[in-house]
Amino acid sequence: MRLVIRPNYDEVSRWTAWYIAERISERKEKPFVLGLPTGSSPLGTYKELIALHKQGAVSFAKVITFNMDEYAGLPENHPQSYHRFMWDNFFSHIDIEKSNVHILNGMAEDPLKECDIYEAAITASGGIDLFLGGVGPDGHIAFNEPGSSLVSRTRVKTLTADTRLANARFFGGDPAQVPGTALTVGVGTVMDAREVVIVVSGYNKARALKQAVEEGVNHMCTLSCLQMHRRAIIVCDDAATEELRVGTVRYFKEILPFSESRQL
């Protein structure tokens, strides 16, 4: 696992977008399979990717996407559904084929079956080449809350009070309006990706970053699983490094210029 430290969120977003665009552009034949998150963390990256697309620097015509999660009980057209989020903030601005977009169905009559179908679809696509993600203040990735199995697969997950509180800003500030369950890829699903890139920004993520980078692998901080991934990058801003050791920060700032980013 490597840490790429940039001065601020805008620079984190710019670096991450260029990295993803480079990966996609390297693929000449078969489709590139991209895992994607929602929430505030990836918004800057999506904005930068849209700009790169409009500049002709990257095409998504041969990209297949799988989103990390979706709230249970929200229809696709709900203002806070992750279907709506992705089309409003990313997909409608690029040249992706609608048939290549995969997002879990929060209204599925049989949620467990929906999760199994989703895992099968990922396998049928050849597996995810790069999974982009964010992290919660408690160190969770996707909706794999603290205590989640590190070998978990796509499933239905109950959301903690902290997660509902954090997401209440999207529901009029009322945590009671945030759905109590979600369909989410598992930690094992993310770990199966050939590459994982996680965006971490802000002082409120500093403790999670410290746990993931400097402490042991632990299911109470599911981000820490990346210590076991052969090709993982965390892209963070200076604020998120607040609780890291000075030596840790200095080390990662010295070893990873962009041109060497693939040497993991």
Coordinates of N, CA and C in Angstrom, one line a residue, residues 73-234:
G73 N -34.6 0.4 -0.4 CA -35.8 1.0 -0.3 C -36.0 2.4 -1.0
L74 N -34.9 2.8 -1.7 CA -35.0 4.0 -2.5 C -35.1 3.7 -4.0
P75 N -36.1 4.2 -4.7 CA -36.2 4.0 -6.1 C -35.1 4.8 -6.9
E76 N -34.8 4.4 -8.1 CA -33.7 5.0 -8.9 C -33.9 6.5 -9.0
N77 N -35.1 7.0 -9.1 CA -35.4 8.4 -9.3 C -35.4 9.2 -8.0
H78 N -35.2 8.6 -6.9 CA -35.3 9.3 -5.6 C -34.1 10.3 -5.6
P79 N -34.3 11.5 -5.2 CA -33.2 12.5 -5.2 C -31.9 12.1 -4.5
Q80 N -32.0 11.2 -3.5 CA -30.9 10.8 -2.8 C -30.4 9.3 -3.1
S81 N -31.0 8.7 -4.1 CA -30.5 7.4 -4.5 C -29.2 7.6 -5.1
Y82 N -28.4 6.5 -5.1 CA -27.1 6.5 -5.7 C -27.1 6.4 -7.2
H83 N -28.2 5.8 -7.7 CA -28.5 5.9 -9.2 C -28.5 7.4 -9.6
R84 N -29.3 8.1 -8.9 CA -29.5 9.5 -9.3 C -28.2 10.3 -9.1
F85 N -27.5 10.0 -8.0 CA -26.2 10.7 -7.8 C -25.2 10.5 -8.9
M86 N -25.1 9.2 -9.3 CA -24.1 8.9 -10.4 C -24.5 9.6 -11.7
W87 N -25.7 9.6 -12.1 CA -26.1 10.1 -13.4 C -26.0 11.7 -13.3
D88 N -26.4 12.3 -12.2 CA -26.4 13.7 -12.1 C -24.9 14.2 -12.0
N89 N -24.0 13.5 -11.4 CA -22.7 14.0 -11.1 C -21.6 13.5 -12.0
F90 N -21.9 12.4 -12.8 CA -20.9 11.8 -13.6 C -21.3 11.3 -14.9
F91 N -22.2 10.2 -14.9 CA -22.4 9.5 -16.1 C -23.1 10.3 -17.2
S92 N -23.9 11.3 -16.9 CA -24.6 12.1 -17.9 C -23.7 13.1 -18.6
H93 N -22.4 13.2 -18.1 CA -21.5 14.2 -18.6 C -20.4 13.5 -19.4
I94 N -20.4 12.2 -19.5 CA -19.3 11.5 -20.3 C -20.0 10.6 -21.3
D95 N -19.1 9.9 -22.1 CA -19.6 9.1 -23.2 C -19.8 7.6 -22.9
I96 N -20.2 7.3 -21.7 CA -20.4 5.9 -21.2 C -21.7 5.3 -21.8
E97 N -21.7 4.1 -22.1 CA -22.9 3.4 -22.6 C -23.7 3.0 -21.4
K98 N -25.0 3.3 -21.4 CA -25.9 3.1 -20.3 C -25.9 1.6 -19.9
S99 N -25.8 0.7 -21.0 CA -25.8 -0.7 -20.7 C -24.5 -1.2 -20.0
N100 N -23.5 -0.4 -19.9 CA -22.3 -0.7 -19.2 C -22.2 -0.2 -17.8
V101 N -23.3 0.4 -17.3 CA -23.4 1.0 -16.0 C -24.1 -0.1 -15.1
H102 N -23.5 -0.4 -14.0 CA -24.1 -1.4 -13.0 C -24.2 -0.7 -11.7
I103 N -25.5 -0.6 -11.1 CA -25.7 -0.1 -9.8 C -26.7 -1.1 -9.1
L104 N -26.4 -1.4 -7.9 CA -27.4 -2.3 -7.2 C -28.8 -1.7 -7.1
N105 N -29.8 -2.6 -7.2 CA -31.2 -2.2 -7.2 C -31.7 -2.2 -5.7
G106 N -31.9 -1.0 -5.2 CA -32.3 -0.9 -3.8 C -33.8 -1.3 -3.6
M107 N -34.5 -1.4 -4.7 CA -35.9 -1.8 -4.7 C -36.1 -3.3 -5.1
A108 N -35.1 -4.1 -5.2 CA -35.2 -5.5 -5.5 C -36.1 -6.2 -4.6
E109 N -37.0 -7.1 -5.2 CA -37.9 -7.8 -4.4 C -37.2 -8.8 -3.5
D110 N -36.1 -9.3 -4.0 CA -35.2 -10.3 -3.2 C -33.8 -9.7 -3.2
P111 N -33.5 -8.9 -2.1 CA -32.2 -8.2 -2.0 C -31.1 -9.2 -2.0
L112 N -31.2 -10.3 -1.4 CA -30.1 -11.3 -1.3 C -29.8 -11.8 -2.7
K113 N -30.8 -12.1 -3.5 CA -30.6 -12.6 -4.8 C -30.0 -11.5 -5.7
E114 N -30.4 -10.2 -5.5 CA -29.8 -9.1 -6.2 C -28.3 -9.0 -5.9
C115 N -27.9 -9.2 -4.7 CA -26.5 -9.2 -4.4 C -25.7 -10.3 -5.0
D116 N -26.3 -11.5 -5.1 CA -25.7 -12.6 -5.7 C -25.5 -12.3 -7.2
I117 N -26.6 -11.8 -7.8 CA -26.5 -11.5 -9.3 C -25.4 -10.4 -9.6
Y118 N -25.3 -9.5 -8.6 CA -24.3 -8.4 -8.8 C -22.9 -9.0 -8.8
E119 N -22.6 -9.9 -7.8 CA -21.3 -10.5 -7.8 C -21.0 -11.3 -9.0
A120 N -22.1 -12.0 -9.5 CA -21.9 -12.8 -10.8 C -21.6 -11.9 -11.9
A121 N -22.2 -10.7 -12.0 CA -22.0 -9.8 -13.1 C -20.6 -9.3 -13.1
I122 N -20.0 -9.0 -11.9 CA -18.6 -8.6 -11.8 C -17.7 -9.7 -12.3
T123 N -18.0 -10.9 -11.9 CA -17.2 -12.0 -12.4 C -17.2 -12.2 -13.9
A124 N -18.5 -12.0 -14.4 CA -18.7 -12.2 -15.9 C -18.0 -11.1 -16.7
S125 N -17.8 -9.9 -16.1 CA -17.1 -8.8 -16.8 C -15.6 -9.0 -16.8
G126 N -15.1 -10.0 -16.1 CA -13.7 -10.3 -16.0 C -13.0 -9.7 -14.8
G127 N -13.9 -9.2 -13.8 CA -13.3 -8.7 -12.6 C -13.0 -7.2 -12.7
I128 N -13.0 -6.5 -11.6 CA -12.8 -5.1 -11.6 C -11.3 -4.7 -11.7
D129 N -11.0 -3.9 -12.7 CA -9.6 -3.5 -12.9 C -9.1 -2.5 -11.8
L130 N -9.9 -1.5 -11.5 CA -9.6 -0.5 -10.5 C -10.9 -0.1 -9.8
F131 N -10.8 -0.2 -8.5 CA -11.9 0.2 -7.6 C -11.5 1.5 -6.9
L132 N -12.3 2.6 -7.3 CA -12.1 3.9 -6.6 C -13.0 3.9 -5.4
G133 N -12.6 4.5 -4.3 CA -13.4 4.5 -3.1 C -13.1 5.7 -2.2
G134 N -14.0 5.9 -1.2 CA -13.8 6.9 -0.2 C -13.7 6.1 1.1
V135 N -13.7 6.9 2.2 CA -13.7 6.2 3.6 C -14.5 7.0 4.5
G136 N -15.2 6.4 5.5 CA -15.9 7.1 6.5 C -15.0 7.5 7.6
P137 N -15.4 8.4 8.5 CA -14.6 8.8 9.7 C -14.2 7.6 10.6
D138 N -15.0 6.6 10.6 CA -14.7 5.4 11.4 C -13.9 4.3 10.6
G139 N -13.5 4.7 9.4 CA -12.6 3.8 8.7 C -13.3 2.8 7.8
H140 N -14.6 3.0 7.6 CA -15.3 2.0 6.7 C -15.2 2.3 5.2
I141 N -15.2 1.3 4.4 CA -15.2 1.5 2.9 C -16.5 0.9 2.4
A142 N -17.1 1.5 1.4 CA -18.4 1.2 0.9 C -19.3 1.3 2.2
F143 N -20.2 0.4 2.4 CA -21.0 0.3 3.6 C -20.6 -0.8 4.5
N144 N -19.3 -1.1 4.5 CA -18.7 -2.2 5.3 C -18.3 -1.5 6.7
E145 N -19.3 -1.4 7.5 CA -19.2 -0.7 8.8 C -18.2 -1.5 9.7
P146 N -17.7 -0.8 10.8 CA -16.8 -1.5 11.7 C -17.4 -2.9 12.2
G147 N -16.6 -3.9 12.2 CA -17.0 -5.2 12.5 C -17.3 -6.1 11.3
S148 N -17.3 -5.5 10.1 CA -17.6 -6.3 8.9 C -16.5 -7.3 8.6
S149 N -16.9 -8.4 8.1 CA -15.9 -9.4 7.7 C -15.0 -8.9 6.6
L150 N -13.7 -9.2 6.7 CA -12.7 -8.8 5.7 C -12.8 -9.6 4.5
V151 N -13.6 -10.7 4.5 CA -13.7 -11.5 3.3 C -15.2 -11.5 2.8
S152 N -16.0 -10.5 3.3 CA -17.4 -10.4 2.9 C -17.6 -10.1 1.4
R153 N -18.7 -10.5 1.0 CA -19.1 -10.3 -0.4 C -20.3 -9.3 -0.5
T154 N -20.8 -9.0 -1.6 CA -21.9 -8.1 -1.8 C -23.1 -8.7 -1.0
R155 N -23.7 -7.8 -0.2 CA -24.8 -8.2 0.7 C -25.6 -7.0 1.2
V156 N -26.6 -7.3 2.0 CA -27.4 -6.3 2.7 C -26.8 -6.0 4.0
K157 N -26.6 -4.7 4.3 CA -25.9 -4.3 5.5 C -26.7 -3.3 6.3
T158 N -26.8 -3.5 7.6 CA -27.4 -2.5 8.5 C -26.4 -1.3 8.7
L159 N -26.9 -0.1 8.6 CA -26.0 1.1 8.8 C -26.0 1.5 10.3
T160 N -24.8 1.9 10.7 CA -24.7 2.4 12.1 C -25.3 3.8 12.3
A161 N -25.5 4.1 13.5 CA -26.1 5.5 13.8 C -25.1 6.5 13.3
D162 N -23.8 6.3 13.4 CA -22.8 7.3 13.0 C -22.9 7.5 11.5
T163 N -23.0 6.4 10.7 CA -23.1 6.6 9.3 C -24.4 7.3 8.9
R164 N -25.5 7.0 9.6 CA -26.8 7.7 9.2 C -26.7 9.2 9.6
L165 N -26.0 9.5 10.7 CA -25.8 10.8 11.1 C -24.9 11.6 10.1
A166 N -23.8 10.9 9.6 CA -22.9 11.5 8.7 C -23.7 11.8 7.3
N167 N -24.6 10.9 7.0 CA -25.3 11.1 5.7 C -26.6 11.9 5.8
A168 N -26.9 12.3 7.0 CA -28.2 13.1 7.2 C -28.2 14.4 6.5
R169 N -27.0 14.9 6.2 CA -26.9 16.2 5.5 C -27.5 16.1 4.1
F170 N -27.6 14.9 3.5 CA -28.3 14.7 2.2 C -29.8 14.5 2.4
F171 N -30.3 14.4 3.6 CA -31.7 14.1 3.9 C -32.3 15.2 4.8
G172 N -32.0 16.4 4.5 CA -32.5 17.5 5.2 C -32.0 17.6 6.7
G173 N -30.9 17.0 6.9 CA -30.3 17.0 8.3 C -30.9 16.1 9.3
D174 N -31.8 15.2 8.9 CA -32.6 14.3 9.8 C -32.1 12.9 9.6
P175 N -31.3 12.4 10.6 CA -30.8 11.0 10.5 C -31.9 10.0 10.3
A176 N -33.1 10.3 10.9 CA -34.2 9.3 10.8 C -34.7 9.1 9.4
Q177 N -34.4 10.1 8.5 CA -34.8 9.9 7.1 C -33.8 9.1 6.2
V178 N -32.6 8.8 6.8 CA -31.6 8.0 6.1 C -32.0 6.6 6.2
P179 N -32.1 5.8 5.1 CA -32.4 4.4 5.2 C -31.5 3.7 6.2
G180 N -32.1 2.7 6.9 CA -31.4 2.0 7.9 C -30.5 0.8 7.3
T181 N -30.8 0.5 6.0 CA -30.0 -0.6 5.4 C -29.6 -0.2 4.0
A182 N -28.6 -0.9 3.5 CA -28.1 -0.7 2.2 C -27.6 -2.0 1.6
L183 N -27.6 -2.0 0.3 CA -26.9 -3.1 -0.5 C -25.5 -2.6 -0.8
T184 N -24.5 -3.4 -0.5 CA -23.1 -3.0 -0.6 C -22.2 -4.1 -1.1
V185 N -21.2 -3.8 -1.8 CA -20.1 -4.7 -2.1 C -19.4 -5.0 -0.8
G186 N -18.8 -6.2 -0.7 CA -18.1 -6.6 0.5 C -16.7 -6.2 0.4
V187 N -16.0 -6.3 1.6 CA -14.6 -6.0 1.6 C -13.8 -7.0 0.7
G188 N -14.3 -8.2 0.7 CA -13.6 -9.2 -0.2 C -13.8 -8.8 -1.7
T189 N -15.0 -8.2 -2.0 CA -15.3 -7.8 -3.4 C -14.3 -6.7 -3.8
V190 N -14.1 -5.7 -2.9 CA -13.1 -4.7 -3.2 C -11.7 -5.2 -3.3
M191 N -11.3 -6.1 -2.4 CA -10.0 -6.7 -2.4 C -9.7 -7.5 -3.7
D192 N -10.7 -8.0 -4.3 CA -10.6 -8.8 -5.5 C -10.1 -7.9 -6.7
A193 N -10.4 -6.6 -6.6 CA -10.0 -5.7 -7.7 C -8.5 -5.8 -7.9
R194 N -8.1 -5.6 -9.2 CA -6.7 -5.7 -9.5 C -5.9 -4.4 -8.9
E195 N -6.7 -3.4 -8.7 CA -6.1 -2.2 -8.1 C -7.2 -1.4 -7.3
V196 N -6.8 -0.8 -6.2 CA -7.7 0.0 -5.4 C -7.1 1.3 -5.2
V197 N -7.9 2.4 -5.4 CA -7.5 3.8 -5.1 C -8.5 4.4 -4.2
I198 N -8.1 4.8 -3.0 CA -9.0 5.4 -2.0 C -8.7 6.9 -1.8
V199 N -9.7 7.7 -1.8 CA -9.6 9.2 -1.6 C -9.9 9.5 -0.1
V200 N -9.0 10.2 0.6 CA -9.2 10.5 2.0 C -8.9 12.0 2.1
S201 N -9.8 12.8 2.6 CA -9.6 14.2 2.7 C -10.2 14.8 4.0
G202 N -9.5 15.6 4.7 CA -10.0 16.4 5.8 C -9.6 15.8 7.2
Y203 N -9.6 16.7 8.2 CA -9.2 16.4 9.5 C -10.1 15.3 10.1
N204 N -11.4 15.2 9.7 CA -12.3 14.3 10.3 C -12.0 12.8 9.8
K205 N -11.1 12.7 8.8 CA -10.7 11.3 8.4 C -9.3 11.0 8.9
A206 N -8.7 11.8 9.7 CA -7.3 11.6 10.1 C -7.1 10.4 11.0
R207 N -8.1 10.1 11.9 CA -7.9 9.0 12.8 C -8.1 7.7 12.0
A208 N -9.0 7.7 11.0 CA -9.2 6.5 10.2 C -8.0 6.2 9.4
L209 N -7.3 7.3 8.8 CA -6.1 7.1 8.0 C -5.0 6.5 8.9
K210 N -4.8 7.0 10.1 CA -3.8 6.5 11.0 C -4.0 5.0 11.3
Q211 N -5.3 4.7 11.6 CA -5.6 3.3 11.8 C -5.2 2.4 10.6
A212 N -5.6 2.9 9.5 CA -5.4 2.1 8.3 C -3.9 1.9 7.9
V213 N -3.1 3.0 8.1 CA -1.7 3.0 7.6 C -0.7 2.5 8.7
E214 N -0.9 2.9 9.9 CA 0.1 2.7 10.9 C -0.3 1.6 11.9
E215 N -1.5 1.2 11.9 CA -1.9 0.1 12.9 C -2.2 -1.2 12.1
G216 N -2.6 -2.2 12.8 CA -2.7 -3.5 12.2 C -4.0 -3.7 11.4
V217 N -4.1 -4.7 10.6 CA -5.3 -5.0 9.9 C -6.4 -5.4 10.9
N218 N -7.6 -4.8 10.8 CA -8.6 -5.0 11.8 C -10.0 -4.7 11.2
H219 N -10.9 -5.6 11.5 CA -12.2 -5.5 10.9 C -13.0 -4.3 11.5
M220 N -12.5 -3.7 12.6 CA -13.1 -2.5 13.1 C -12.7 -1.2 12.3
C221 N -11.8 -1.4 11.4 CA -11.4 -0.3 10.4 C -11.2 -1.1 9.1
T222 N -12.3 -1.2 8.3 CA -12.2 -2.0 7.2 C -11.2 -1.5 6.1
L223 N -10.9 -0.2 6.2 CA -9.9 0.4 5.2 C -8.6 -0.3 5.4
S224 N -8.3 -0.8 6.6 CA -7.0 -1.3 6.9 C -6.7 -2.6 6.1
C225 N -7.8 -3.2 5.5 CA -7.6 -4.4 4.7 C -6.6 -4.1 3.5
L226 N -6.5 -2.8 3.1 CA -5.6 -2.5 2.0 C -4.1 -2.8 2.3
Q227 N -3.8 -3.0 3.5 CA -2.4 -3.4 3.8 C -2.1 -4.8 3.2
M228 N -3.2 -5.5 2.9 CA -3.0 -6.9 2.4 C -3.2 -6.9 0.8
H229 N -3.5 -5.7 0.2 CA -3.7 -5.7 -1.2 C -2.4 -5.4 -1.9
R230 N -2.2 -6.1 -3.0 CA -0.9 -6.0 -3.7 C -0.7 -4.7 -4.5
R231 N -1.8 -4.0 -4.7 CA -1.7 -2.8 -5.6 C -2.8 -1.8 -5.1
A232 N -2.5 -1.1 -4.0 CA -3.4 -0.2 -3.4 C -2.8 1.2 -3.2
I233 N -3.5 2.2 -3.4 CA -3.0 3.6 -3.2 C -4.1 4.3 -2.4
I234 N -3.7 5.0 -1.4 CA -4.5 6.0 -0.7 C -4.0 7.4 -1.1

